[in-house]
Amino acid sequence: MSIIDQLYKLIDETEFSERVKDRVKELSIKSKLNQGSGVEESKCLTLEEWKELGQLIKADMVLDTIEVECYKACLAEVDKAIAGLKE
Amino acid sequence: MSNPEREQFNPEPTGEQYEKKEKAPKVIDIYGKYEKIFQDIEKKKQEAMEWRNKGNEIEREKKEQEVTKLRNLIHLAKKSRQEEGREQFGYSASEKVIKEKIGEILNLQNKGNKLWEAIPDVFSDASNFDELYKIINDVGGQVHSSGERISPEETIKKIKGCRGEFFHKMDEGLKEEVLRFFTRSGGLKDKVRELIEQEIMKKTVDSAEISETGKGTEGAEETKDVDSTIPEVKQEQKIDERAFAEIQDEQGKREKGIRKIAEENRIKIAKSLNRFLSRWVDPLIFAPKETALLGLEGVKKVAIEGVKDLAVLGVTVGVVVEEPVRQAYGYLQKRGAEKEISQLPEKTQKELEKIEKKLGEIKVKILFKEKASKAESNQYIKQKLEREIEKLRGQETEMEDGKKSLTGPERLEAITNEASKRYLAGLGKIHKKGKMMQLMNKIGGFLGERA
């Protein structure tokens, strides 16, 4: 299994967004085509592509953080409401 | 430790000599360094001698010459030290000589390292990673056939990278590709591979033993995680897990407390919940045409589908973590969103600039611009609205004035539970993705080396 295929498998298991999955899939296809043209398997992914993928995953994490912060803020509101009731 | 030779040539000075002695600590410093190098050379010499005893006949003569040179240099160095002593306080005059000698010795020390690396199976004594790291530090890293020297720190860092979960899942060809970073000389590459395989084997056996003895899933999970054997990762994980457990505990208390209070304060809750929902849900209803501020659902949509598919125009959330904010903004720029940003009102643009300049502020605005038409956006908002109102209708509470509120304590509890569940799930996702990023960074490092 190539590095990109393995990465795809791992990403699939870790609830990444469709955007990340799509890009990895795209790179996976590209890598297979390259292999078909005789390019070495280990060179299926360039450093630039790897960095881009890293950026996408980071962006995913940013969005997760926003989601978490939002729920945190929501829970803080609940706490405030509860504190108000106790007064 | 006292040095009789030095003491012999250093009687207590007076007058001008005393002033000159002020410079003496520098000389002593150099002596200290010098002596350490001297000890290192002795050690290398010993190792070279050992190698000579083991080594092959063809190289022997050549190595012996190097050892003789080494011995001569040590002799010269000793002599220089004695001469330095005789001059008593002639620091300036002898400084040059000492530096030259140190330079020569250092050069020789490097040669000594190479010499040691040439010894077959220098790494073969290591029976675990700690021992291997020690040998790498002693040897001074690794030297590739191209002559490129790689520091012990870098070499150890790469080995740690290979101990990660991601590496273990690679097939043989890729493992070989990654292991190309390690030189074959001294048997380093083979030793790294051997220790990694041992580690995997040990983890598998341990994990099988744990499942047999029924020690519980938590323990088994921890043992399976090979990455956790790396000290810093283990430490980080411990902190994360502790923080996570604390949050879980806090959430548990919150949910429990709400249930009790909810029953006792039905109307009060309906009131405060109305206020609460007006902040989180009503913005969906009364959103201005183009700058709809989203509540939970909108943020969730941002999180799930990302900027690309966002069917609404703006999000306002309190963001505490500064790095993600910078990344989010950087990400927007990378996606070519500058043009869209430039079309935003001037006030909004200034806000975005503030994000860039003053990171980490609580309550920053992040505006995501999307490609959906106004009609599509309104349609989306309308649908969201209808669903939200539908949910609220079933949970009315009669207020003091006889009017019915759209919400009740059950709704508060449901919202809290849902938010709490999603909050924890979100933290879990970030934790997992963080680990994934760590692994990617390690592999990225290898790809960088290859490039």
Coordinates of C-alpha atoms in Angstrom, one line a residue:
Chain A
M1 CA 0.0 0.0 0.0
S2 CA 1.5 3.4 -0.9
I3 CA 2.0 6.2 1.6
I4 CA -0.9 8.1 0.2
D5 CA -3.2 5.1 0.4
Q6 CA -2.2 4.5 4.0
L7 CA -2.8 8.1 4.8
Y8 CA -6.2 8.0 3.2
K9 CA -7.0 4.9 5.3
L10 CA -5.9 6.7 8.5
I11 CA -7.8 9.9 7.6
D12 CA -10.9 8.0 6.9
E13 CA -10.7 6.5 10.4
T14 CA -10.2 9.9 12.1
E15 CA -13.4 11.9 11.1
F16 CA -11.8 14.4 8.7
S17 CA -13.9 16.6 6.6
E18 CA -14.9 15.6 3.0
R19 CA -12.6 18.3 1.7
V20 CA -9.6 16.6 3.2
K21 CA -10.8 13.2 2.1
D22 CA -11.4 14.5 -1.4
R23 CA -8.0 15.9 -1.8
V24 CA -6.3 12.8 -0.5
K25 CA -8.3 10.7 -2.9
E26 CA -7.3 13.0 -5.7
L27 CA -3.6 12.7 -4.8
S28 CA -4.1 8.9 -4.5
I29 CA -5.4 8.7 -8.1
K30 CA -2.6 11.0 -9.3
S31 CA -0.1 8.8 -7.6
K32 CA -1.5 5.6 -9.2
L33 CA -1.4 7.2 -12.6
N34 CA 2.2 8.2 -12.0
Q35 CA 3.0 4.7 -10.9
G36 CA 1.5 3.5 -14.2
S37 CA 3.9 5.8 -16.0
G38 CA 6.8 4.2 -14.2
V39 CA 7.4 6.8 -11.4
E40 CA 8.8 5.3 -8.2
E41 CA 6.1 4.6 -5.6
S42 CA 7.9 6.4 -2.9
K43 CA 7.9 9.6 -5.0
C44 CA 4.1 9.5 -5.3
L45 CA 3.8 12.6 -3.1
T46 CA 5.8 15.8 -3.4
L47 CA 6.8 17.8 -0.4
E48 CA 4.5 20.6 -1.6
E49 CA 1.5 18.3 -1.8
W50 CA 2.4 17.0 1.6
K51 CA 2.5 20.6 3.0
E52 CA -0.8 21.4 1.3
L53 CA -2.4 18.3 2.9
G54 CA -1.0 19.4 6.2
Q55 CA -2.6 22.9 5.7
L56 CA -5.9 21.3 4.9
I57 CA -5.8 19.1 8.0
K58 CA -4.8 22.1 10.1
A59 CA -7.7 24.1 8.7
D60 CA -9.9 21.1 9.7
M61 CA -8.6 21.4 13.2
V62 CA -9.2 25.1 13.3
L63 CA -12.8 24.4 12.4
D64 CA -13.1 21.8 15.0
T65 CA -11.7 24.3 17.5
I66 CA -14.3 26.9 16.4
E67 CA -17.0 24.3 17.0
V68 CA -15.7 23.4 20.4
E69 CA -15.3 27.0 21.4
C70 CA -18.9 27.6 20.3
Y71 CA -20.2 24.7 22.5
K72 CA -18.1 25.9 25.3
A73 CA -19.6 29.4 25.0
C74 CA -23.0 27.8 24.9
L75 CA -22.3 25.8 28.1
A76 CA -21.1 29.0 29.7
E77 CA -24.5 30.6 28.9
V78 CA -26.2 27.7 30.5
D79 CA -24.0 28.1 33.6
K80 CA -24.9 31.8 33.7
A81 CA -28.6 30.9 33.4
I82 CA -28.3 28.4 36.2
A83 CA -26.4 30.8 38.4
G84 CA -29.2 33.3 37.8
L85 CA -31.7 30.8 39.0
K86 CA -29.8 30.1 42.2
E87 CA -29.8 33.8 43.3
Chain B
M1 CA 40.8 18.1 41.0
S2 CA 44.2 19.7 41.6
N3 CA 46.9 19.5 38.9
P4 CA 50.4 19.1 40.4
E5 CA 52.0 20.2 37.1
R6 CA 50.1 23.4 36.9
E7 CA 50.6 24.1 40.6
Q8 CA 54.3 23.7 40.2
F9 CA 54.4 26.5 37.7
N10 CA 52.0 28.8 39.4
P11 CA 53.5 30.3 42.5
E12 CA 51.4 33.0 44.3
P13 CA 51.9 36.2 42.2
T14 CA 52.4 39.8 43.5
G15 CA 52.1 43.3 42.0
E16 CA 52.1 43.3 38.2
Q17 CA 52.0 39.6 38.2
Y18 CA 48.9 39.7 40.3
E19 CA 47.2 41.9 37.7
K20 CA 48.1 39.5 35.0
K21 CA 46.6 36.8 37.0
E22 CA 43.3 38.4 36.5
K23 CA 43.4 36.9 33.0
A24 CA 44.2 33.5 34.5
P25 CA 40.7 32.2 34.7
K26 CA 40.5 32.3 30.9
V27 CA 43.6 30.2 30.7
I28 CA 42.1 27.8 33.3
D29 CA 38.9 27.7 31.2
I30 CA 40.9 26.7 28.2
Y31 CA 42.8 24.2 30.3
G32 CA 39.4 22.8 31.4
K33 CA 38.2 22.4 27.9
Y34 CA 41.6 21.2 26.8
E35 CA 41.6 18.5 29.5
K36 CA 38.2 17.3 28.4
I37 CA 39.3 17.1 24.9
F38 CA 42.4 15.3 26.0
Q39 CA 40.3 12.8 27.9
D40 CA 38.1 12.4 24.8
I41 CA 41.1 11.7 22.7
E42 CA 42.4 9.2 25.2
K43 CA 39.0 7.5 24.9
K44 CA 39.0 7.6 21.1
K45 CA 42.5 6.3 21.1
Q46 CA 41.4 3.4 23.4
E47 CA 38.5 2.7 21.1
A48 CA 40.8 2.9 18.0
M49 CA 43.1 0.4 19.7
E50 CA 40.2 -1.9 20.4
W51 CA 39.1 -1.6 16.8
R52 CA 42.7 -2.4 15.7
N53 CA 42.5 -5.6 17.7
K54 CA 39.3 -6.6 16.1
G55 CA 39.7 -4.9 12.7
N56 CA 40.7 -6.2 9.4
E57 CA 44.3 -6.6 8.3
I58 CA 44.1 -4.4 5.3
E59 CA 43.1 -1.3 7.2
R60 CA 45.3 -2.0 10.3
E61 CA 48.4 -0.3 9.1
K62 CA 46.6 2.8 8.1
K63 CA 44.8 3.0 11.4
E64 CA 48.0 2.4 13.3
Q65 CA 49.5 5.4 11.6
E66 CA 46.5 7.5 12.7
V67 CA 46.9 6.2 16.2
T68 CA 50.6 7.2 16.1
K69 CA 49.7 10.6 14.8
L70 CA 47.2 10.9 17.6
R71 CA 49.8 9.9 20.1
N72 CA 52.3 12.4 18.7
L73 CA 49.7 15.1 18.9
I74 CA 48.8 14.3 22.5
H75 CA 52.5 14.4 23.2
L76 CA 52.7 17.9 21.6
A77 CA 49.7 19.0 23.4
K78 CA 51.2 17.9 26.7
K79 CA 54.4 19.7 25.9
S80 CA 52.5 22.8 25.0
R81 CA 50.7 22.7 28.3
Q82 CA 54.0 22.4 30.1
E83 CA 55.4 25.3 28.1
E84 CA 52.4 27.3 29.0
G85 CA 53.0 26.6 32.6
R86 CA 56.6 27.7 32.5
E87 CA 55.5 31.0 31.0
Q88 CA 53.5 31.3 34.2
F89 CA 51.1 34.1 33.2
G90 CA 51.9 34.6 29.5
Y91 CA 48.4 34.1 28.4
S92 CA 48.5 36.1 25.2
A93 CA 51.6 34.5 24.0
S94 CA 50.4 31.0 24.5
E95 CA 46.8 31.5 23.6
K96 CA 47.5 31.1 19.9
V97 CA 49.5 27.9 20.5
I98 CA 46.8 26.5 22.7
K99 CA 44.0 27.3 20.2
E100 CA 46.0 25.8 17.4
K101 CA 46.5 22.7 19.4
I102 CA 42.9 22.5 20.3
G103 CA 42.0 22.9 16.6
E104 CA 44.3 20.1 15.6
I105 CA 43.0 17.9 18.4
L106 CA 39.4 18.7 17.4
N107 CA 40.2 17.8 13.8
L108 CA 41.7 14.6 15.0
Q109 CA 38.7 14.0 17.2
N110 CA 36.5 14.2 14.1
K111 CA 38.8 11.7 12.4
G112 CA 38.6 9.6 15.5
N113 CA 34.8 9.6 15.2
K114 CA 35.0 8.5 11.6
L115 CA 37.4 5.9 12.7
W116 CA 35.1 4.6 15.3
E117 CA 32.2 4.6 12.8
A118 CA 34.3 2.5 10.5
I119 CA 34.3 -0.2 13.2
P120 CA 32.0 -2.9 12.2
D121 CA 28.8 -3.2 14.3
V122 CA 29.6 -0.4 16.7
F123 CA 25.9 -0.1 17.4
S124 CA 25.3 -3.9 17.8
D125 CA 25.7 -3.7 21.6
A126 CA 22.6 -1.6 22.0
S127 CA 19.8 -3.8 23.3
N128 CA 17.2 -1.0 23.6
F129 CA 16.7 2.5 22.2
D130 CA 18.2 4.3 25.3
E131 CA 21.4 2.4 24.8
L132 CA 21.4 3.1 21.1
Y133 CA 20.8 6.9 21.7
K134 CA 23.8 6.8 24.1
I135 CA 26.1 5.2 21.5
I136 CA 24.9 7.7 18.9
N137 CA 25.7 10.6 21.3
D138 CA 29.1 9.1 22.0
V139 CA 29.9 8.5 18.4
G140 CA 28.7 12.0 17.5
G141 CA 25.9 11.2 15.1
Q142 CA 26.3 9.5 11.8
V143 CA 28.2 10.0 8.6
H144 CA 26.7 9.0 5.3
S145 CA 28.8 7.6 2.5
S146 CA 28.6 11.0 0.9
G147 CA 30.6 12.4 3.8
E148 CA 27.6 14.3 5.2
R149 CA 27.6 14.4 8.9
I150 CA 24.3 14.3 10.8
S151 CA 24.2 15.4 14.4
P152 CA 23.2 13.0 17.2
E153 CA 20.1 15.1 18.0
E154 CA 18.9 14.9 14.4
T155 CA 19.6 11.2 14.2
I156 CA 17.8 10.5 17.5
K157 CA 14.9 12.6 16.4
K158 CA 14.5 10.6 13.2
I159 CA 14.7 7.3 15.2
K160 CA 11.9 8.6 17.4
G161 CA 9.9 9.4 14.3
C162 CA 10.2 5.8 13.2
R163 CA 8.8 4.5 16.4
G164 CA 5.5 6.1 15.7
E165 CA 2.2 4.3 14.9
F166 CA 2.2 5.7 11.4
F167 CA 5.5 4.2 10.6
H168 CA 4.4 0.8 11.8
K169 CA 1.5 0.8 9.4
M170 CA 3.8 1.3 6.4
D171 CA 4.6 -1.5 4.0
E172 CA 8.1 -2.8 3.7
G173 CA 9.0 -0.7 0.6
L174 CA 8.1 2.6 2.4
K175 CA 9.8 1.6 5.6
E176 CA 12.9 1.0 3.6
E177 CA 12.5 4.4 2.0
V178 CA 12.3 6.1 5.4
L179 CA 15.1 4.0 6.9
R180 CA 17.4 5.3 4.1
F181 CA 18.0 8.2 6.4
F182 CA 20.2 6.0 8.5
T183 CA 23.6 5.0 7.4
R184 CA 24.6 1.3 7.1
S185 CA 28.0 2.0 8.6
G186 CA 28.4 0.7 12.1
G187 CA 25.2 -1.3 11.5
L188 CA 23.0 1.7 12.5
K189 CA 20.3 1.1 10.0
D190 CA 20.0 -2.6 10.8
K191 CA 19.9 -1.8 14.5
V192 CA 17.2 0.8 14.2
R193 CA 15.1 -1.7 12.2
E194 CA 15.8 -4.5 14.7
L195 CA 14.8 -2.4 17.7
I196 CA 11.6 -1.2 16.0
E197 CA 10.6 -4.7 15.2
Q198 CA 11.4 -5.8 18.8
E199 CA 9.2 -3.0 20.1
I200 CA 6.3 -3.9 17.8
M201 CA 6.6 -7.5 18.9
K202 CA 6.7 -6.5 22.6
K203 CA 3.6 -4.3 22.2
T204 CA 1.7 -7.1 20.4
V205 CA 2.6 -9.6 23.1
D206 CA 1.8 -7.2 25.9
S207 CA -1.5 -6.3 24.4
A208 CA -2.4 -10.0 23.9
E209 CA -1.5 -10.7 27.6
I210 CA -3.6 -7.8 28.7
S211 CA -6.6 -9.0 26.8
E212 CA -6.1 -12.5 28.1
T213 CA -5.8 -11.4 31.7
G214 CA -8.8 -9.1 31.2
K215 CA -7.2 -6.0 32.5
G216 CA -9.7 -3.8 30.7
T217 CA -9.8 -1.9 27.5
E218 CA -8.2 1.3 28.7
G219 CA -4.9 -0.4 29.6
A220 CA -5.0 -2.4 26.4
E221 CA -5.5 0.7 24.3
E222 CA -2.6 2.4 26.0
T223 CA -0.2 -0.5 25.4
K224 CA -1.2 -0.8 21.8
D225 CA -0.3 2.9 21.2
V226 CA 3.4 2.5 20.3
D227 CA 3.7 6.3 19.9
S228 CA 3.2 6.7 23.6
T229 CA 6.5 5.0 24.3
I230 CA 8.2 8.2 23.1
P231 CA 8.7 10.2 26.4
E232 CA 7.5 13.6 25.1
V233 CA 4.4 12.1 23.4
K234 CA 3.6 10.1 26.5
Q235 CA 3.9 13.2 28.6
E236 CA 1.7 15.2 26.3
Q237 CA -0.9 12.5 26.1
K238 CA -1.0 12.3 29.9
I239 CA -1.7 16.0 30.2
D240 CA -4.3 15.8 27.5
E241 CA -6.0 12.9 29.1
R242 CA -6.0 14.5 32.5
A243 CA -7.5 17.7 31.1
F244 CA -10.0 15.7 29.2
A245 CA -11.0 13.7 32.3
E246 CA -11.4 17.0 34.2
I247 CA -13.7 18.4 31.6
Q248 CA -15.7 15.2 31.5
D249 CA -16.1 15.4 35.3
E250 CA -17.2 19.1 35.1
Q251 CA -19.7 18.2 32.4
G252 CA -21.1 15.4 34.5
K253 CA -21.7 17.7 37.4
R254 CA -23.3 20.4 35.2
E255 CA -25.8 17.9 33.7
K256 CA -26.7 16.5 37.1
G257 CA -27.2 20.0 38.6
I258 CA -29.4 21.1 35.7
R259 CA -31.8 18.2 36.1
K260 CA -32.5 19.1 39.8
I261 CA -32.7 22.8 39.3
A262 CA -34.8 22.4 36.2
E263 CA -37.7 20.9 38.0
E264 CA -37.7 23.5 40.7
N265 CA -37.5 26.5 38.5
R266 CA -39.6 25.7 35.4
I267 CA -40.7 29.3 34.7
K268 CA -37.5 31.0 35.5
I269 CA -35.7 28.6 33.2
A270 CA -38.2 29.3 30.4
K271 CA -37.4 33.0 30.8
S272 CA -33.6 32.7 30.8
L273 CA -33.8 30.1 28.1
N274 CA -35.7 32.4 25.9
R275 CA -32.9 35.0 26.5
F276 CA -30.3 32.4 25.8
L277 CA -32.0 31.2 22.6
S278 CA -32.4 34.7 21.4
R279 CA -28.6 34.9 21.3
W280 CA -28.0 31.5 19.8
V281 CA -31.1 30.8 17.7
D282 CA -32.8 34.1 16.9
P283 CA -30.0 35.4 14.9
L284 CA -31.0 32.8 12.4
I285 CA -34.5 34.3 12.3
F286 CA -33.6 38.0 12.2
A287 CA -30.4 37.8 10.3
P288 CA -29.7 40.8 8.0
K289 CA -29.8 40.0 4.3
E290 CA -26.1 39.4 3.6
T291 CA -24.5 39.1 7.0
A292 CA -26.4 36.3 8.7
L293 CA -24.8 35.6 12.0
L294 CA -25.1 31.9 12.8
G295 CA -25.7 30.1 15.9
L296 CA -24.7 26.6 16.8
E297 CA -26.1 25.0 13.7
G298 CA -24.2 27.4 11.5
V299 CA -20.9 26.9 13.3
K300 CA -21.5 23.1 13.1
K301 CA -22.0 23.5 9.4
V302 CA -18.8 25.4 9.1
A303 CA -17.0 22.8 11.0
I304 CA -18.4 19.9 9.1
E305 CA -18.4 21.1 5.6
G306 CA -15.7 23.7 5.7
V307 CA -15.5 27.1 4.0
K308 CA -16.0 25.8 0.5
D309 CA -19.6 24.6 1.0
L310 CA -20.7 27.1 3.5
A311 CA -24.1 28.3 2.4
V312 CA -24.3 31.2 4.7
L313 CA -22.3 34.4 4.9
G314 CA -20.8 35.0 8.3
V315 CA -20.0 33.5 11.6
T316 CA -19.3 35.2 14.9
V317 CA -17.9 33.1 17.6
G318 CA -15.7 33.6 20.7
V319 CA -12.4 32.2 19.9
V320 CA -9.8 32.0 22.6
V321 CA -7.1 30.0 20.9
E322 CA -4.8 32.3 19.0
E323 CA -2.9 30.0 16.7
P324 CA -6.1 28.5 15.1
V325 CA -7.3 32.0 14.4
R326 CA -4.1 32.9 12.6
Q327 CA -4.3 29.6 10.7
A328 CA -7.9 30.1 9.7
Y329 CA -7.1 33.5 8.3
G330 CA -4.0 32.2 6.6
Y331 CA -6.1 29.4 5.2
L332 CA -8.6 31.9 3.8
Q333 CA -5.8 33.8 2.1
K334 CA -4.4 30.6 0.7
R335 CA -7.7 29.7 -0.8
G336 CA -7.6 32.9 -2.8
A337 CA -10.2 34.5 -0.5
E338 CA -8.3 37.9 -0.5
K339 CA -10.5 39.1 -3.4
E340 CA -13.6 38.2 -1.4
I341 CA -12.2 39.8 1.7
S342 CA -11.4 43.0 -0.2
Q343 CA -15.1 43.2 -1.2
L344 CA -16.2 43.1 2.4
P345 CA -17.2 46.4 4.1
E346 CA -14.2 48.5 5.2
K347 CA -15.2 47.9 8.9
T348 CA -15.1 44.2 8.4
Q349 CA -11.8 44.3 6.7
K350 CA -10.4 46.3 9.6
E351 CA -11.6 43.6 11.9
L352 CA -9.8 41.0 9.9
E353 CA -6.7 43.1 10.0
K354 CA -7.0 43.2 13.8
I355 CA -7.1 39.4 13.9
E356 CA -3.9 39.3 12.0
K357 CA -2.2 41.9 14.2
K358 CA -3.7 41.3 17.6
L359 CA -4.1 37.5 18.0
G360 CA -5.4 35.7 20.9
E361 CA -8.1 38.2 21.8
I362 CA -11.2 36.7 23.3
K363 CA -14.2 37.4 21.1
V364 CA -12.7 37.9 17.7
K365 CA -14.8 37.9 14.6
I366 CA -14.0 35.4 11.8
L367 CA -15.9 36.1 8.7
F368 CA -16.2 33.4 6.1
K369 CA -17.3 34.5 2.7
E370 CA -19.1 32.0 0.5
K371 CA -20.0 31.6 -3.1
A372 CA -23.7 30.8 -2.7
S373 CA -26.1 33.4 -4.1
K374 CA -28.2 35.6 -1.9
A375 CA -31.3 33.6 -2.8
E376 CA -29.7 30.3 -1.9
S377 CA -28.5 31.7 1.4
N378 CA -32.0 33.0 2.3
Q379 CA -33.5 29.6 1.3
Y380 CA -31.0 27.8 3.6
I381 CA -31.7 30.2 6.5
K382 CA -35.4 29.7 6.0
Q383 CA -35.2 26.0 6.1
K384 CA -33.0 26.1 9.2
L385 CA -35.6 28.4 10.8
E386 CA -38.5 26.2 10.1
R387 CA -36.8 23.2 11.5
E388 CA -35.8 25.1 14.6
I389 CA -39.2 26.6 15.3
E390 CA -40.8 23.1 14.8
K391 CA -38.5 21.7 17.5
L392 CA -39.3 24.5 19.9
R393 CA -43.1 24.3 19.4
G394 CA -43.4 20.9 21.1
Q395 CA -41.8 22.3 24.3
E396 CA -44.0 25.1 25.5
T397 CA -44.2 26.3 29.1
E398 CA -46.9 28.4 30.5
M399 CA -45.5 31.7 31.8
E400 CA -46.7 33.8 34.8
D401 CA -48.8 36.1 32.6
G402 CA -50.6 33.1 31.1
K403 CA -48.7 33.3 27.8
K404 CA -46.9 30.3 26.6
S405 CA -43.1 30.2 26.1
L406 CA -41.6 28.3 23.3
T407 CA -39.2 26.7 25.6
G408 CA -39.0 24.8 28.9
P409 CA -36.5 23.1 31.2
E410 CA -36.5 19.9 29.2
R411 CA -35.3 22.0 26.3
L412 CA -32.5 23.5 28.5
E413 CA -31.5 20.1 29.6
A414 CA -31.6 18.8 26.0
I415 CA -29.5 21.7 24.7
T416 CA -27.0 21.3 27.6
N417 CA -26.7 17.6 27.0
E418 CA -26.3 18.0 23.3
A419 CA -23.8 20.8 23.6
S420 CA -21.9 18.9 26.2
K421 CA -21.8 15.8 24.1
R422 CA -20.7 17.7 21.0
Y423 CA -18.1 19.7 23.1
L424 CA -16.5 16.5 24.3
A425 CA -16.7 14.9 20.9
G426 CA -15.1 18.0 19.4
L427 CA -12.2 17.9 21.9
G428 CA -11.8 14.2 21.1
K429 CA -11.6 14.9 17.4
I430 CA -9.0 17.7 18.0
H431 CA -7.0 15.3 20.1
K432 CA -7.0 12.6 17.5
K433 CA -6.2 15.0 14.7
G434 CA -3.4 16.5 16.7
K435 CA -1.8 13.1 17.0
M436 CA -2.3 12.6 13.3
M437 CA -0.6 15.9 12.6
Q438 CA 2.4 14.8 14.8
L439 CA 2.7 11.7 12.8
M440 CA 2.4 13.6 9.5
N441 CA 5.1 16.1 10.6
K442 CA 7.4 13.2 11.3
I443 CA 6.8 11.7 7.9
G444 CA 7.0 15.2 6.3
G445 CA 10.4 15.5 7.8
F446 CA 11.5 12.4 6.1
L447 CA 10.1 13.5 2.8
G448 CA 11.9 16.8 3.3
E449 CA 15.2 15.0 3.8
R450 CA 14.5 12.9 0.6
A451 CA 13.7 16.1 -1.4

